[in-house]
Short mmCIF file of C-alpha atoms and ligand atoms in Angstrom, two decimals:
data_model
loop_
_atom_site.label_atom_id
_atom_site.label_comp_id
_atom_site.label_asym_id
_atom_site.label_seq_id
_atom_site.Cartn_x
_atom_site.Cartn_y
_atom_site.Cartn_z
CA MET A 4 29.64 -6.34 -0.64
CA THR A 5 29.62 -6.41 3.18
CA ILE A 6 32.76 -4.55 4.18
CA ARG A 7 32.86 -5.39 7.88
CA ASP A 8 35.16 -8.36 8.46
CA THR A 9 35.04 -9.28 12.12
CA GLY A 10 34.84 -12.99 11.47
CA VAL A 11 31.47 -12.98 13.22
CA VAL A 12 28.34 -13.15 11.07
CA PRO A 13 26.20 -10.22 12.21
CA THR A 14 22.49 -10.63 12.92
CA PRO A 15 20.72 -9.46 9.77
CA MET A 16 19.12 -6.07 10.29
CA VAL A 17 17.48 -4.16 7.44
CA LEU A 18 16.96 -0.42 7.42
CA GLY A 19 13.90 0.35 5.25
CA ILE A 20 13.17 3.74 3.72
CA GLU A 21 9.88 4.82 2.15
CA THR A 22 9.28 8.19 0.44
CA SER A 23 7.07 7.40 -2.58
CA CYS A 24 4.27 9.82 -1.66
CA ASP A 25 3.75 12.07 1.36
CA GLU A 26 5.00 9.83 4.17
CA THR A 27 8.66 9.69 5.20
CA GLY A 28 8.84 6.20 6.68
CA VAL A 29 11.81 4.42 8.25
CA GLY A 30 11.80 0.94 9.76
CA LEU A 31 14.25 -1.58 11.15
CA VAL A 32 13.46 -5.27 10.72
CA SER A 33 15.48 -8.29 11.76
CA GLU A 34 14.40 -11.79 10.72
CA GLY A 35 10.71 -10.97 10.48
CA VAL A 36 10.64 -8.83 13.62
CA LEU A 37 9.99 -5.08 13.59
CA LEU A 38 12.51 -3.56 15.98
CA GLY A 39 11.49 0.07 15.57
CA ASP A 40 10.07 2.53 13.08
CA ALA A 41 9.30 6.20 12.60
CA LEU A 42 6.93 8.10 10.33
CA ALA A 43 6.60 11.75 9.37
CA SER A 44 3.82 12.98 7.10
CA SER A 45 3.55 16.11 4.98
CA MET A 46 -0.19 15.43 4.52
CA ASP A 47 -1.23 18.68 6.23
CA SER A 48 0.84 20.75 3.78
CA HIS A 49 -1.10 19.21 0.88
CA ALA A 50 -4.59 19.36 2.40
CA ARG A 51 -5.37 22.84 1.04
CA PHE A 52 -4.45 21.67 -2.50
CA GLY A 53 -6.76 18.64 -2.20
CA GLY A 54 -3.94 16.29 -3.23
CA VAL A 55 -0.21 15.72 -2.88
CA VAL A 56 2.10 18.33 -4.44
CA PRO A 57 5.25 16.38 -5.46
CA GLU A 58 7.79 19.18 -4.86
CA VAL A 59 6.32 20.01 -1.45
CA ALA A 60 6.46 16.31 -0.54
CA ALA A 61 10.08 16.01 -1.72
CA ARG A 62 11.15 19.01 0.38
CA ALA A 63 9.41 17.52 3.43
CA HIS A 64 11.15 14.15 2.88
CA LEU A 65 14.50 15.94 2.76
CA GLU A 66 13.82 17.61 6.10
CA ALA A 67 12.37 14.55 7.80
CA MET A 68 14.76 11.86 6.54
CA ALA A 69 17.68 12.10 9.01
CA PRO A 70 15.42 12.75 12.05
CA MET A 71 13.25 9.71 11.14
CA VAL A 72 16.31 7.46 10.72
CA ARG A 73 17.63 8.64 14.11
CA THR A 74 14.23 8.09 15.75
CA ALA A 75 13.82 4.60 14.29
CA LEU A 76 17.35 3.62 15.38
CA ARG A 77 16.69 4.97 18.89
CA ARG A 78 13.37 3.14 19.16
CA ALA A 79 15.04 -0.09 18.04
CA ASP A 80 17.90 0.61 20.47
CA VAL A 81 20.52 0.04 17.76
CA SER A 82 22.99 2.16 15.78
CA LEU A 83 23.71 2.52 12.07
CA ALA A 84 26.70 0.21 12.61
CA ASP A 85 24.25 -2.63 13.41
CA VAL A 86 22.47 -2.32 10.06
CA THR A 87 23.43 -5.09 7.61
CA ALA A 88 21.38 -3.99 4.55
CA VAL A 89 19.33 -1.05 3.33
CA ALA A 90 16.06 -1.39 1.38
CA VAL A 91 14.49 1.62 -0.25
CA THR A 92 11.37 2.26 -2.32
CA ALA A 93 12.56 3.07 -5.85
CA GLY A 94 9.10 3.13 -7.45
CA PRO A 95 6.34 3.55 -8.27
CA GLY A 96 5.52 6.96 -6.84
CA LEU A 97 6.12 10.68 -7.23
CA SER A 98 9.46 11.16 -8.96
CA PRO A 99 10.91 13.99 -6.81
CA ALA A 100 9.78 12.19 -3.66
CA LEU A 101 11.31 8.86 -4.75
CA GLN A 102 14.61 10.58 -5.63
CA VAL A 103 15.03 11.86 -2.06
CA GLY A 104 14.49 8.43 -0.50
CA LEU A 105 16.67 6.63 -3.02
CA ALA A 106 19.54 9.11 -2.56
CA ALA A 107 19.23 8.72 1.21
CA GLY A 108 19.16 4.92 0.93
CA LYS A 109 22.30 4.93 -1.20
CA ALA A 110 24.05 7.29 1.23
CA TYR A 111 23.19 5.16 4.28
CA ALA A 112 24.23 1.95 2.47
CA LEU A 113 27.51 3.52 1.41
CA ALA A 114 28.18 4.99 4.86
CA ALA A 115 27.41 1.71 6.63
CA GLY A 116 29.21 -0.38 3.99
CA VAL A 117 26.20 -2.63 3.44
CA PRO A 118 24.20 -3.83 0.41
CA LEU A 119 21.30 -1.86 -1.07
CA TYR A 120 17.96 -3.20 -2.33
CA ALA A 121 15.85 -0.96 -4.57
CA VAL A 122 12.38 -2.37 -4.01
CA HIS A 123 8.87 -2.05 -5.41
CA HIS A 124 6.52 -0.09 -3.15
CA LEU A 125 3.54 -2.41 -3.68
CA ALA A 126 5.54 -5.53 -2.83
CA GLY A 127 6.34 -3.71 0.44
CA HIS A 128 2.63 -3.38 1.17
CA ALA A 129 2.35 -7.17 0.85
CA ALA A 130 5.51 -7.93 2.85
CA VAL A 131 4.45 -5.93 5.91
CA ASP A 132 1.87 -8.54 6.87
CA VAL A 133 4.71 -10.92 7.75
CA LEU A 134 5.58 -8.74 10.76
CA ASP A 135 2.34 -9.49 12.61
CA HIS A 136 1.17 -12.73 11.07
CA GLY A 137 4.36 -14.64 10.29
CA PRO A 138 5.59 -16.09 6.98
CA LEU A 139 3.22 -15.96 4.01
CA PRO A 140 1.81 -19.29 2.79
CA GLU A 141 3.50 -20.93 -0.20
CA ARG A 142 0.90 -19.38 -2.45
CA CYS A 143 -1.97 -16.96 -1.97
CA VAL A 144 -4.07 -14.37 -3.75
CA ALA A 145 -3.27 -10.77 -2.84
CA LEU A 146 -5.57 -7.80 -3.21
CA ILE A 147 -3.56 -4.59 -3.25
CA VAL A 148 -5.77 -1.54 -2.78
CA SER A 149 -3.95 1.75 -2.47
CA GLY A 150 -4.22 5.35 -3.58
CA GLY A 151 -2.63 4.64 -6.95
CA HIS A 152 -3.21 0.92 -7.55
CA THR A 153 -5.87 -1.77 -7.34
CA SER A 154 -4.71 -5.24 -8.32
CA LEU A 155 -5.51 -8.87 -7.74
CA LEU A 156 -2.32 -10.90 -7.75
CA SER A 157 -1.18 -14.47 -7.49
CA LEU A 158 1.73 -14.62 -5.04
CA ARG A 159 4.21 -17.38 -4.45
CA ASP A 160 7.54 -16.63 -2.75
CA LEU A 161 7.45 -12.84 -2.51
CA ALA A 162 11.25 -12.49 -2.45
CA ARG A 163 12.09 -14.99 -5.20
CA ASP A 164 9.17 -15.40 -7.58
CA GLU A 165 7.55 -13.35 -10.25
CA ILE A 166 4.21 -11.83 -9.23
CA VAL A 167 1.34 -12.72 -11.57
CA HIS A 168 -1.36 -10.09 -12.17
CA LEU A 169 -4.83 -11.65 -12.27
CA GLY A 170 -6.47 -8.27 -12.79
CA ASP A 171 -5.91 -4.53 -12.32
CA THR A 172 -7.97 -1.37 -12.50
CA VAL A 173 -8.60 0.04 -15.95
CA ASP A 174 -9.04 3.58 -14.61
CA ASP A 175 -9.13 4.95 -11.04
CA ALA A 176 -7.67 3.06 -8.09
CA ALA A 177 -9.96 2.35 -5.14
CA GLY A 178 -8.15 4.90 -2.92
CA GLU A 179 -8.33 7.49 -5.67
CA ALA A 180 -12.12 6.99 -5.81
CA PHE A 181 -12.33 7.50 -2.03
CA ASP A 182 -10.27 10.70 -2.33
CA LYS A 183 -12.37 12.07 -5.22
CA VAL A 184 -15.72 11.21 -3.60
CA ALA A 185 -14.54 12.85 -0.35
CA ARG A 186 -13.68 16.01 -2.25
CA LEU A 187 -17.07 16.22 -3.92
CA LEU A 188 -18.76 15.69 -0.56
CA GLY A 189 -16.67 18.52 0.94
CA LEU A 190 -14.78 16.12 3.23
CA PRO A 191 -11.10 16.80 4.02
CA TYR A 192 -8.04 15.24 2.35
CA PRO A 193 -7.04 12.41 2.59
CA GLY A 194 -10.49 11.24 1.60
CA GLY A 195 -10.42 7.57 2.62
CA PRO A 196 -10.35 8.03 6.39
CA ALA A 197 -12.84 10.93 6.11
CA VAL A 198 -15.35 8.83 4.12
CA ASP A 199 -14.82 5.95 6.57
CA ARG A 200 -15.69 8.27 9.50
CA ALA A 201 -18.72 9.86 7.78
CA ALA A 202 -20.03 6.42 6.75
CA ARG A 203 -20.28 5.33 10.39
CA ASP A 204 -23.41 7.47 10.78
CA GLY A 205 -24.85 6.67 7.34
CA ASP A 206 -27.05 3.95 5.85
CA PRO A 207 -25.10 1.76 3.40
CA ARG A 208 -28.36 0.77 1.67
CA ALA A 209 -29.63 4.34 1.24
CA ILE A 210 -28.44 4.68 -2.38
CA PRO A 211 -27.89 1.69 -4.69
CA PHE A 212 -24.63 2.78 -6.32
CA PRO A 213 -23.30 0.45 -9.06
CA ARG A 214 -20.88 -2.41 -8.40
CA PRO A 215 -18.59 -1.90 -11.43
CA LEU A 216 -17.64 -4.84 -13.65
CA THR A 217 -19.49 -7.42 -11.55
CA GLY A 218 -21.88 -8.58 -14.29
CA PRO A 219 -21.79 -12.18 -15.59
CA SER A 220 -20.05 -11.18 -18.84
CA ASP A 221 -17.56 -8.75 -17.23
CA PRO A 222 -13.90 -9.68 -16.77
CA PRO A 223 -14.03 -11.17 -13.25
CA TRP A 224 -10.87 -9.65 -11.75
CA THR A 225 -10.67 -6.33 -13.56
CA PHE A 226 -11.60 -3.21 -11.59
CA SER A 227 -13.01 0.15 -12.66
CA PHE A 228 -13.90 2.86 -10.15
CA SER A 229 -14.25 5.89 -12.39
CA GLY A 230 -17.90 5.13 -13.29
CA LEU A 231 -18.80 4.64 -9.61
CA LYS A 232 -17.21 7.98 -8.74
CA THR A 233 -19.21 9.61 -11.59
CA ALA A 234 -22.44 7.96 -10.35
CA VAL A 235 -21.83 9.50 -6.91
CA ALA A 236 -21.08 12.90 -8.51
CA ARG A 237 -24.30 12.77 -10.59
CA TRP A 238 -26.39 11.80 -7.55
CA VAL A 239 -24.95 14.68 -5.50
CA GLU A 240 -25.38 17.17 -8.39
CA ARG A 241 -29.03 16.15 -8.82
CA ALA A 242 -29.73 16.58 -5.10
CA ARG A 243 -28.12 20.03 -5.15
CA ALA A 244 -30.02 21.04 -8.33
CA GLU A 245 -33.26 20.04 -6.61
CA ASP A 246 -32.27 22.05 -3.52
CA ARG A 247 -32.21 18.95 -1.37
CA THR A 248 -29.69 18.69 1.47
CA VAL A 249 -27.04 16.16 0.49
CA PRO A 250 -27.08 13.38 3.11
CA VAL A 251 -23.27 13.19 3.30
CA ASP A 252 -23.24 10.26 5.73
CA ASP A 253 -25.63 8.16 3.59
CA VAL A 254 -23.73 8.94 0.37
CA ALA A 255 -20.43 8.06 2.06
CA ALA A 256 -21.82 4.82 3.50
CA SER A 257 -23.47 3.78 0.21
CA PHE A 258 -20.35 4.55 -1.83
CA GLN A 259 -18.14 2.71 0.68
CA GLU A 260 -20.48 -0.29 0.56
CA ALA A 261 -20.26 -0.38 -3.26
CA VAL A 262 -16.43 -0.35 -3.12
CA ALA A 263 -16.26 -2.93 -0.33
CA ASP A 264 -18.77 -5.23 -2.06
CA THR A 265 -16.93 -5.01 -5.39
CA LEU A 266 -13.51 -5.66 -3.85
CA ALA A 267 -14.71 -8.53 -1.67
CA ARG A 268 -16.63 -10.25 -4.47
CA LYS A 269 -13.76 -10.17 -6.91
CA ALA A 270 -11.16 -11.19 -4.33
CA VAL A 271 -13.18 -14.16 -3.12
CA THR A 272 -13.90 -15.46 -6.65
CA ALA A 273 -10.19 -15.05 -7.51
CA CYS A 274 -9.24 -17.22 -4.51
CA THR A 275 -11.83 -19.85 -5.39
CA ASP A 276 -10.77 -19.91 -9.03
CA GLN A 277 -7.07 -20.10 -8.20
CA GLY A 278 -7.60 -22.73 -5.51
CA ALA A 279 -5.96 -20.40 -2.98
CA ASP A 280 -7.03 -20.82 0.63
CA THR A 281 -5.56 -17.47 1.75
CA LEU A 282 -6.37 -13.91 0.74
CA LEU A 283 -3.86 -11.21 1.62
CA MET A 284 -5.44 -7.75 1.57
CA VAL A 285 -3.05 -4.80 1.78
CA GLY A 286 -2.59 -1.10 0.97
CA GLY A 287 -4.18 2.09 2.30
CA VAL A 288 -7.77 1.09 1.47
CA ALA A 289 -7.31 -2.12 3.50
CA ALA A 290 -7.46 0.25 6.50
CA ASN A 291 -11.14 0.91 5.69
CA SER A 292 -13.45 -0.49 8.36
CA ARG A 293 -16.15 -1.73 5.96
CA VAL A 294 -13.69 -3.14 3.42
CA ARG A 295 -12.14 -5.12 6.29
CA SER A 296 -15.41 -6.34 7.84
CA LEU A 297 -17.17 -7.29 4.60
CA THR A 298 -14.11 -9.07 3.19
CA GLU A 299 -13.74 -10.93 6.49
CA GLU A 300 -17.40 -11.99 6.34
CA ARG A 301 -17.20 -13.19 2.72
CA CYS A 302 -13.90 -14.99 3.25
CA ALA A 303 -15.26 -16.78 6.33
CA ALA A 304 -18.32 -17.90 4.32
CA ALA A 305 -16.08 -19.25 1.54
CA GLY A 306 -13.60 -20.96 3.90
CA ILE A 307 -10.78 -18.60 2.94
CA ALA A 308 -8.28 -17.37 5.53
CA LEU A 309 -7.99 -13.57 5.37
CA ARG A 310 -4.72 -11.85 6.25
CA VAL A 311 -4.80 -8.06 6.66
CA PRO A 312 -2.03 -6.05 8.33
CA PRO A 313 -2.87 -3.94 11.39
CA ILE A 314 -4.41 -0.60 10.35
CA ARG A 315 -1.29 1.43 11.18
CA LEU A 316 0.76 -0.67 8.73
CA CYS A 317 -1.79 -0.63 5.87
CA THR A 318 -0.95 2.93 4.81
CA ASP A 319 2.57 3.88 3.67
CA ASN A 320 5.33 3.33 6.23
CA GLY A 321 8.99 2.37 6.54
CA ALA A 322 8.40 -0.96 8.29
CA MET A 323 6.93 -2.44 5.10
CA ILE A 324 10.05 -1.65 3.09
CA ALA A 325 12.30 -3.03 5.84
CA ALA A 326 10.12 -6.16 5.99
CA LEU A 327 10.52 -6.68 2.24
CA GLY A 328 14.28 -6.07 2.41
CA ASP A 329 14.48 -8.60 5.23
CA LEU A 330 12.73 -11.22 3.04
CA LEU A 331 15.18 -10.50 0.18
CA VAL A 332 18.21 -10.79 2.47
CA ARG A 333 16.98 -14.05 3.97
CA ALA A 334 16.30 -15.41 0.45
CA ASP A 335 19.92 -14.58 -0.54
CA VAL A 336 18.78 -12.38 -3.41
CA PRO A 337 21.72 -10.36 -4.79
CA PRO A 338 21.51 -6.61 -4.02
CA ASP A 339 21.39 -3.68 -6.47
CA PRO A 340 24.36 -1.60 -7.59
CA LEU A 341 24.58 1.90 -6.09
CA GLU A 342 23.80 3.38 -9.54
CA VAL A 343 20.30 1.85 -9.49
CA ALA A 344 17.66 4.28 -10.78
CA ALA A 345 14.16 5.09 -9.59
CA ASP A 346 11.17 4.34 -11.82
CA PRO A 347 8.07 6.39 -10.91
CA ARG A 348 5.83 4.19 -13.06
CA ALA A 349 7.29 0.76 -12.37
CA ARG A 350 4.86 -2.11 -12.92
CA LEU A 351 4.78 -4.72 -10.17
CA SER A 352 6.57 -7.87 -11.29
CA GLY A 353 8.40 -8.83 -8.12
CA ALA A 354 9.93 -7.58 -4.88
CA LEU A 355 12.76 -5.75 -6.61
CA LEU A 356 12.00 -2.73 -8.73
CA HIS A 357 14.04 -4.06 -11.61
CA GLY A 358 12.53 -7.53 -11.84
CA VAL A 359 13.12 -10.91 -10.32
CA ARG A 360 16.76 -11.85 -9.66
CA ALA A 361 17.89 -15.37 -8.86
CA ALA A 362 19.19 -16.11 -5.38
CA SER A 363 22.98 -16.15 -5.02
CA ARG A 364 22.99 -19.60 -3.47
O1 KG4 B 18 -1.16 2.67 0.36
P1 KG4 B 18 -1.34 4.11 0.59
O2 KG4 B 18 -1.00 4.67 1.96
O3 KG4 B 18 -0.55 4.97 -0.44
C1 KG4 B 18 -0.38 4.56 -1.77
O4 KG4 B 18 0.50 3.72 -2.01
O5 KG4 B 18 -1.19 5.05 -2.58
O6 KG4 B 18 -2.86 4.42 0.24
C2 KG4 B 18 -3.37 5.69 0.33
C3 KG4 B 18 -4.84 5.62 -0.03
C4 KG4 B 18 -5.49 6.99 -0.12
O7 KG4 B 18 -6.24 7.05 -1.30
C5 KG4 B 18 -6.37 7.02 1.12
O8 KG4 B 18 -7.52 7.83 0.96
C6 KG4 B 18 -6.73 5.56 1.27
O9 KG4 B 18 -5.55 4.88 0.95
N1 KG4 B 18 -7.14 5.23 2.64
C7 KG4 B 18 -8.38 4.81 2.93
C8 KG4 B 18 -8.43 4.70 4.35
N2 KG4 B 18 -7.21 5.05 4.85
C9 KG4 B 18 -6.42 5.37 3.77
N3 KG4 B 18 -9.43 4.54 2.14
C10 KG4 B 18 -10.56 4.14 2.73
N4 KG4 B 18 -10.70 4.04 4.07
C11 KG4 B 18 -9.67 4.29 4.91
N5 KG4 B 18 -9.83 4.17 6.24
ZN1 ZN B 19 1.32 2.72 -0.70
#
């Protein structure tokens, strides 16, 4: 579908667009290298609601889209004419927010006369690690921990192969638990970074919160964070009922320890069971300082190599979508038609939103 016909094969350069939640992210990636990116957030507009308001986010994406594309192009020192493919998050996420990004992605692809890839947001979280740490191993276990998802996956070729779910959460995602616990502690939205900060001054052993589904007869790779969140709520309610000051820092540290311990335990046993020598940990919660340090410790003890993207690239951004598009282009995976639709609830089965597609050569 490339329209340009100069006789010269252009250097592949993917423009990535991310708008699934409250971040308008744009990135430019060429053959595994991040050339430039830009990020605008509507987080502050949602803070007083204690969560993201989809219509407010969509409006903010609309306003930020063209400026972010211009900024990313300027930072990469390229123009739209240099772009050879567009990749855009088409799900999962907030429907009105996804629609803005997908429409923009289609418009840029059409204007530049280049192919379009409608990709899965969570596969983007995994792909971004390639930018700092090089190609992924032939196979690895991935732990995706974000605001909406918590999954242990078996990954092979991210661009070509089907992604196998080893286990998922049966209720709240890890990030959701951070956000809810932050709210009940009176900490600001988004909760994860606020709990992380408060926990620095707290004692992680102060309160023995439960490690959900870690018993010998529990499913080893299934997660559940709703009971842990309720345990924290009950503890805080009891302290308030007894007129005790709630030790916010200790509660934050003890809750964070319970999440980190649960994630690290399950991820390490999944690697051991699958015979995988690499764990890839990605998504917003992978930015958490204790989740990172404890998982690192446990992986080192088990002889597992841990790959985690730099903190700035753990939370939603455009570089991750460009990185995934770049993998698809280099794997010769056929692009999507311009009529491709968004799917706010898409399950992760591969890099593309609409399932695995065989390479064209
Ligand atoms: O991956 P992400 O940016 O968006 C989704 O795809 O959901 O993840 C956002 C989630 C939020 O729940 C946020 O509170 C959490 O990641 N998060 C953190 C930290 N930074 C972001 N959770 C714990 N500690 C952090 N430092
Ligand atoms: Zn995300």
